[in-house]
Coordinates of C-alpha atoms and ligand atoms in Angstrom, one line a residue:
M1120 CA 110.6 110.3 93.0
E1121 CA 112.7 108.8 95.8
I1122 CA 111.4 105.8 97.7
I1123 CA 112.5 105.4 101.3
R1124 CA 111.6 102.3 103.3
N1125 CA 113.5 102.8 106.5
P1126 CA 112.1 105.2 109.2
H1127 CA 115.6 106.2 110.3
H1128 CA 116.7 107.0 106.8
M1129 CA 113.5 109.0 106.3
Q1130 CA 114.1 110.9 109.5
Q1131 CA 117.7 111.7 108.7
H1132 CA 116.7 112.8 105.2
A1133 CA 114.0 115.0 106.6
A1134 CA 116.3 116.5 109.3
G1135 CA 118.8 117.4 106.6
L1136 CA 116.2 119.0 104.4
K1137 CA 114.8 120.9 107.4
A1138 CA 118.3 122.1 108.3
D1139 CA 118.6 123.4 104.7
G1140 CA 115.3 125.3 105.1
V1141 CA 113.3 123.1 102.9
A1142 CA 109.6 123.1 103.9
I1143 CA 108.2 119.5 103.8
G1144 CA 104.6 118.9 102.9
F1145 CA 103.2 115.6 103.9
A1146 CA 100.3 113.4 102.8
P1147 CA 99.9 110.2 104.9
T1148 CA 98.0 107.3 103.3
M1149 CA 97.5 103.6 103.5
G1150 CA 98.0 103.1 99.7
A1151 CA 95.7 101.6 97.1
L1152 CA 95.8 105.2 95.8
H1153 CA 93.0 106.9 94.0
Q1154 CA 92.1 110.4 93.0
G1155 CA 91.2 111.4 96.6
H1156 CA 94.8 110.7 97.6
L1157 CA 96.2 112.6 94.6
A1158 CA 94.1 115.5 95.6
L1159 CA 96.1 115.6 98.9
L1160 CA 99.3 116.1 96.9
D1161 CA 97.6 118.8 94.8
M1162 CA 96.6 120.6 97.9
L1163 CA 100.2 120.7 99.1
K1164 CA 101.3 122.4 95.8
G1165 CA 102.6 125.9 96.5
K1166 CA 102.4 125.3 100.2
C1167 CA 105.8 123.6 100.6
D1168 CA 109.1 123.0 98.8
L1169 CA 109.0 119.2 98.7
R1170 CA 106.1 116.7 98.9
V1171 CA 106.3 113.5 100.9
M1172 CA 103.6 110.8 100.7
S1173 CA 103.6 107.8 103.0
I1174 CA 102.1 104.5 102.3
F1175 CA 101.7 102.3 105.4
V1176 CA 98.8 100.0 106.2
N1177 CA 98.9 100.7 110.0
P1178 CA 98.0 97.6 111.9
A1179 CA 97.4 99.6 115.1
Q1180 CA 94.2 101.1 113.7
F1181 CA 92.5 97.9 112.7
G1182 CA 90.5 95.9 115.2
P1183 CA 91.1 92.1 115.4
Q1184 CA 88.0 91.3 113.3
E1185 CA 88.7 94.0 110.7
D1186 CA 90.2 94.0 107.2
Y1187 CA 94.0 94.5 107.9
D1188 CA 95.0 91.3 106.0
A1189 CA 92.5 91.9 103.2
Y1190 CA 93.3 95.6 102.8
P1191 CA 94.3 96.2 99.2
R1192 CA 98.1 96.5 98.7
Q1193 CA 99.4 97.5 95.2
F1194 CA 102.7 99.1 95.7
E1195 CA 104.0 99.1 92.1
R1196 CA 100.8 100.8 90.9
D1197 CA 100.8 103.2 93.8
C1198 CA 104.4 104.3 93.0
G1199 CA 103.4 105.2 89.4
M1200 CA 100.4 107.2 90.6
A1201 CA 102.3 109.0 93.4
Q1202 CA 105.1 110.0 91.0
A1203 CA 102.6 111.1 88.3
G1204 CA 100.8 113.1 91.1
G1205 CA 103.9 115.1 91.9
C1206 CA 105.2 113.2 95.0
D1207 CA 108.9 113.8 95.6
V1208 CA 109.6 111.3 98.3
L1209 CA 107.5 108.1 98.9
F1210 CA 108.0 106.8 102.4
A1211 CA 106.8 103.2 102.6
P1212 CA 108.0 101.5 105.8
D1213 CA 107.2 98.0 106.8
R1214 CA 105.3 96.9 109.9
E1215 CA 108.4 95.7 111.8
S1216 CA 110.3 98.9 111.4
M1217 CA 107.4 101.0 112.5
Y1218 CA 106.4 98.8 115.4
P1219 CA 109.6 97.1 116.6
R1220 CA 109.1 95.0 119.7
P1221 CA 108.6 95.8 122.5
F1222 CA 106.2 98.7 121.8
Y1223 CA 104.3 100.2 124.7
T1224 CA 103.4 103.8 123.7
D1225 CA 100.0 105.0 122.6
V1226 CA 98.7 108.5 121.8
T1227 CA 95.2 108.7 123.1
V1228 CA 92.9 111.5 122.3
A1229 CA 89.9 111.5 124.7
T1230 CA 86.2 112.3 124.3
I1231 CA 86.2 113.2 120.6
T1232 CA 87.2 109.6 119.8
E1233 CA 84.3 108.1 121.6
G1234 CA 81.4 108.7 119.2
L1235 CA 80.8 108.0 115.5
C1236 CA 83.5 105.6 114.2
G1237 CA 85.2 105.5 117.7
A1238 CA 82.1 103.7 119.1
A1239 CA 82.1 101.0 116.4
R1240 CA 85.9 100.7 116.3
P1241 CA 87.4 100.7 119.8
G1242 CA 91.1 101.6 119.7
H1243 CA 90.9 102.8 116.1
F1244 CA 91.7 106.4 116.8
A1245 CA 94.5 105.6 119.3
G1246 CA 96.0 103.6 116.5
V1247 CA 95.6 106.5 114.1
A1248 CA 96.9 109.2 116.5
T1249 CA 99.9 107.0 117.4
V1250 CA 100.9 106.4 113.8
V1251 CA 100.4 110.0 112.8
A1252 CA 102.5 111.2 115.7
K1253 CA 105.2 108.7 114.7
L1254 CA 105.0 109.8 111.0
F1255 CA 105.2 113.5 112.0
N1256 CA 108.4 112.8 114.0
I1257 CA 109.9 110.8 111.1
V1258 CA 108.9 113.1 108.2
M1259 CA 109.0 116.4 110.1
P1260 CA 106.5 118.2 107.9
R1261 CA 105.8 121.9 108.1
V1262 CA 102.4 121.2 106.5
A1263 CA 100.4 118.1 106.4
V1264 CA 97.1 117.3 104.6
F1265 CA 94.2 115.0 105.6
G1266 CA 91.0 114.3 103.8
Q1267 CA 87.6 115.5 104.9
K1268 CA 86.4 112.0 103.9
D1269 CA 87.7 110.8 107.3
A1270 CA 86.3 113.8 109.1
Q1271 CA 86.5 112.5 112.6
Q1272 CA 90.1 111.5 112.0
A1273 CA 90.9 115.0 110.7
I1274 CA 89.3 116.5 113.9
V1275 CA 91.3 114.1 116.1
I1276 CA 94.6 114.9 114.4
K1277 CA 93.9 118.6 114.6
R1278 CA 93.3 118.2 118.3
M1279 CA 96.4 116.2 118.8
V1280 CA 98.5 118.7 116.9
T1281 CA 97.1 121.6 119.0
D1282 CA 97.2 119.8 122.3
L1283 CA 100.8 118.4 121.8
H1284 CA 102.2 121.4 120.0
F1285 CA 103.3 119.6 116.9
P1286 CA 105.0 122.2 114.7
V1287 CA 102.8 121.5 111.7
T1288 CA 100.1 123.3 109.9
L1289 CA 97.2 121.1 108.9
L1290 CA 95.2 121.4 105.6
I1291 CA 91.9 119.5 105.1
A1292 CA 91.2 118.4 101.6
P1293 CA 87.6 118.3 100.3
I1294 CA 86.0 114.9 99.5
V1295 CA 86.7 113.6 96.0
R1296 CA 83.8 111.6 94.6
E1297 CA 83.0 109.2 91.8
A1298 CA 80.6 110.4 89.1
D1299 CA 77.6 109.1 91.0
G1300 CA 78.6 110.9 94.2
L1301 CA 80.2 107.9 96.0
A1302 CA 83.1 109.1 98.1
M1303 CA 86.3 107.6 96.7
S1304 CA 87.8 105.0 99.1
S1305 CA 90.3 102.2 98.8
R1306 CA 87.6 100.0 100.3
N1307 CA 85.2 100.6 97.4
A1308 CA 87.3 97.9 95.6
Y1309 CA 85.6 95.3 98.0
L1310 CA 82.1 96.1 96.7
S1311 CA 80.0 93.7 94.6
D1312 CA 78.4 95.1 91.5
R1313 CA 75.0 95.2 93.2
E1314 CA 76.5 97.0 96.2
R1315 CA 78.4 99.4 94.1
A1316 CA 75.2 100.4 92.3
E1317 CA 73.3 101.0 95.5
V1318 CA 75.9 102.8 97.7
A1319 CA 75.5 106.0 95.7
L1320 CA 72.5 106.5 98.0
I1321 CA 74.8 107.2 100.9
N1322 CA 75.8 110.6 99.5
Q1323 CA 72.3 111.2 98.3
G1324 CA 71.0 111.0 101.9
L1325 CA 73.7 113.5 103.0
Q1326 CA 72.7 115.8 100.1
R1327 CA 69.1 115.6 101.0
A1328 CA 69.9 116.8 104.5
A1329 CA 72.2 119.5 103.2
T1330 CA 69.5 120.8 100.9
L1331 CA 67.0 120.9 103.8
F1332 CA 69.6 122.9 105.8
E1333 CA 69.9 125.4 102.9
H1334 CA 66.2 125.8 103.0
G1335 CA 66.4 126.8 106.6
E1336 CA 65.9 123.6 108.6
R1337 CA 68.0 123.7 111.7
T1338 CA 66.7 120.7 113.7
A1339 CA 69.1 117.8 113.7
R1340 CA 66.2 115.3 114.1
A1341 CA 64.5 116.6 111.0
L1342 CA 67.7 116.5 108.9
I1343 CA 68.5 112.9 110.1
S1344 CA 65.0 111.7 109.3
A1345 CA 65.2 113.2 105.8
M1346 CA 68.4 111.2 105.3
H1347 CA 66.7 108.0 106.5
E1348 CA 63.9 108.5 103.9
V1349 CA 66.7 108.1 101.3
Y1350 CA 68.3 105.2 103.1
A1351 CA 64.9 103.4 103.4
G1352 CA 65.5 102.6 99.7
A1353 CA 68.6 100.6 100.5
R1354 CA 68.4 96.9 100.1
I1355 CA 72.0 95.8 100.5
F1356 CA 73.5 98.1 103.0
T1357 CA 72.5 99.0 106.5
V1358 CA 73.3 102.3 108.3
E1359 CA 75.6 101.9 111.3
Y1360 CA 75.2 105.4 112.4
S1361 CA 73.9 108.7 111.1
E1362 CA 74.6 111.7 113.4
I1363 CA 75.0 115.4 113.4
V1364 CA 77.8 116.6 115.7
D1365 CA 79.7 119.8 116.3
T1366 CA 83.2 119.9 114.7
I1367 CA 85.2 120.7 117.9
H1368 CA 83.8 118.3 120.6
V1369 CA 82.2 115.8 118.2
Q1370 CA 79.1 115.7 120.3
P1371 CA 75.6 115.4 119.0
V1372 CA 73.7 118.7 118.4
D1373 CA 70.0 119.2 118.5
Q1374 CA 69.9 122.5 116.7
L1375 CA 72.5 123.5 114.1
E1376 CA 73.8 126.8 115.2
G1377 CA 77.6 126.6 114.4
P1378 CA 79.6 124.4 112.1
A1379 CA 78.3 120.9 112.1
L1380 CA 79.2 117.6 110.6
I1381 CA 76.6 115.2 109.2
A1382 CA 78.3 111.9 109.4
V1383 CA 77.2 108.5 108.2
A1384 CA 78.6 104.9 108.3
C1385 CA 77.1 102.0 106.4
R1386 CA 77.8 98.3 106.1
T1387 CA 77.0 96.4 103.0
N1388 CA 75.4 93.0 103.3
E1389 CA 77.1 91.0 100.5
T1390 CA 80.8 91.8 101.1
N1391 CA 80.5 93.2 104.6
T1392 CA 82.2 96.5 103.5
R1393 CA 82.1 99.4 105.9
L1394 CA 81.8 102.8 104.2
I1395 CA 81.8 106.2 105.7
D1396 CA 80.8 109.6 104.3
N1397 CA 79.9 113.0 105.6
C1398 CA 78.9 116.5 104.8
L1399 CA 80.1 119.7 106.6
I1400 CA 77.6 122.5 107.0
G1401 CA 78.1 126.0 108.2
G1402 CA 81.8 125.8 108.5
E1403 CA 85.0 123.9 108.2
I1404 CA 87.0 121.4 110.3
Ligands
AMP1985 P1 93.6 106.3 103.6 O1 94.6 105.8 102.6 O2 92.2 105.8 103.2 O3 94.0 106.1 105.0 O4 93.5 107.8 103.4 C1 94.6 108.6 103.4 C2 94.2 110.1 103.4 O5 93.5 110.3 102.2 C3 93.3 110.5 104.6 O6 93.6 111.8 105.0 C4 91.9 110.4 103.9 O7 91.0 111.2 104.6 C5 92.2 110.9 102.5 N1 91.2 110.5 101.6 C6 90.8 109.2 101.4 N2 89.8 109.2 100.5 C7 89.5 110.5 100.1 C8 88.6 111.2 99.3 N3 87.7 110.5 98.6 N4 88.7 112.5 99.2 C9 89.6 113.2 99.9 N5 90.5 112.7 100.7 C10 90.5 111.3 100.8

């Protein structure tokens, strides 16, 4: 596995590969790798000639009071995992090379970034869209993979790729979970033991709603209140939002007629950790 730190070197390397007809597959991450990240590499298998993973904790997508400084960074361990997971090139730039000063450009995706996580994290999705646009220009992938775990992010990137004609095909990887159903996340490392034991409820609430849907319930309000019956058992986390939205406009739906996303965000009380999870019903992103 080759490690490239400099965006210009990465871009030159990618341009050379592209000129030789090599199809690049790309999995962007913020590191602190887990099985959910490795599943992205797996998903690229057979869909490209060379797999590039990036590790970059993107300052632009963190709010001033958020966990940019505390975000887990474990580069040596990540290198071993990426290599074992089949990564050919690891692109790991530093903050200064990605955001040299001055820096005045933002990619803003409207409307679909206003609800869910966008409401609680102003500027977050502009930070995400901007860095992904930069990474696409640097890595020049023919195919890129994003996780359903961050469903709104996947929808936003999909919209950006379509609206701005990025020449890349997107794949969405299913959510990889721990044995008790907790969605894997680099932020799970923040959790106290008591929190870790309880946050399995997050997915249980989603599953309760999904089961009701399978039994024919189509009213969003009924599905959400079923989730809240499960979350009523929570002692050390609070629900920030729980909503059912369509997968194109990310707007709340009353009746589930087409593909819908049941999305939830929670915050734990002891370590103030924000966790998100979701369940797609009736379709895909
Ligand atoms: P992150 O490093 O958290 O920014 O995530 C990088 C990519 O991995 C994003 O596309 C995430 O959606 C995806 N990802 C993170 N956790 C999971 C998971 N548990 N299952 C599937 N994909 C994931």
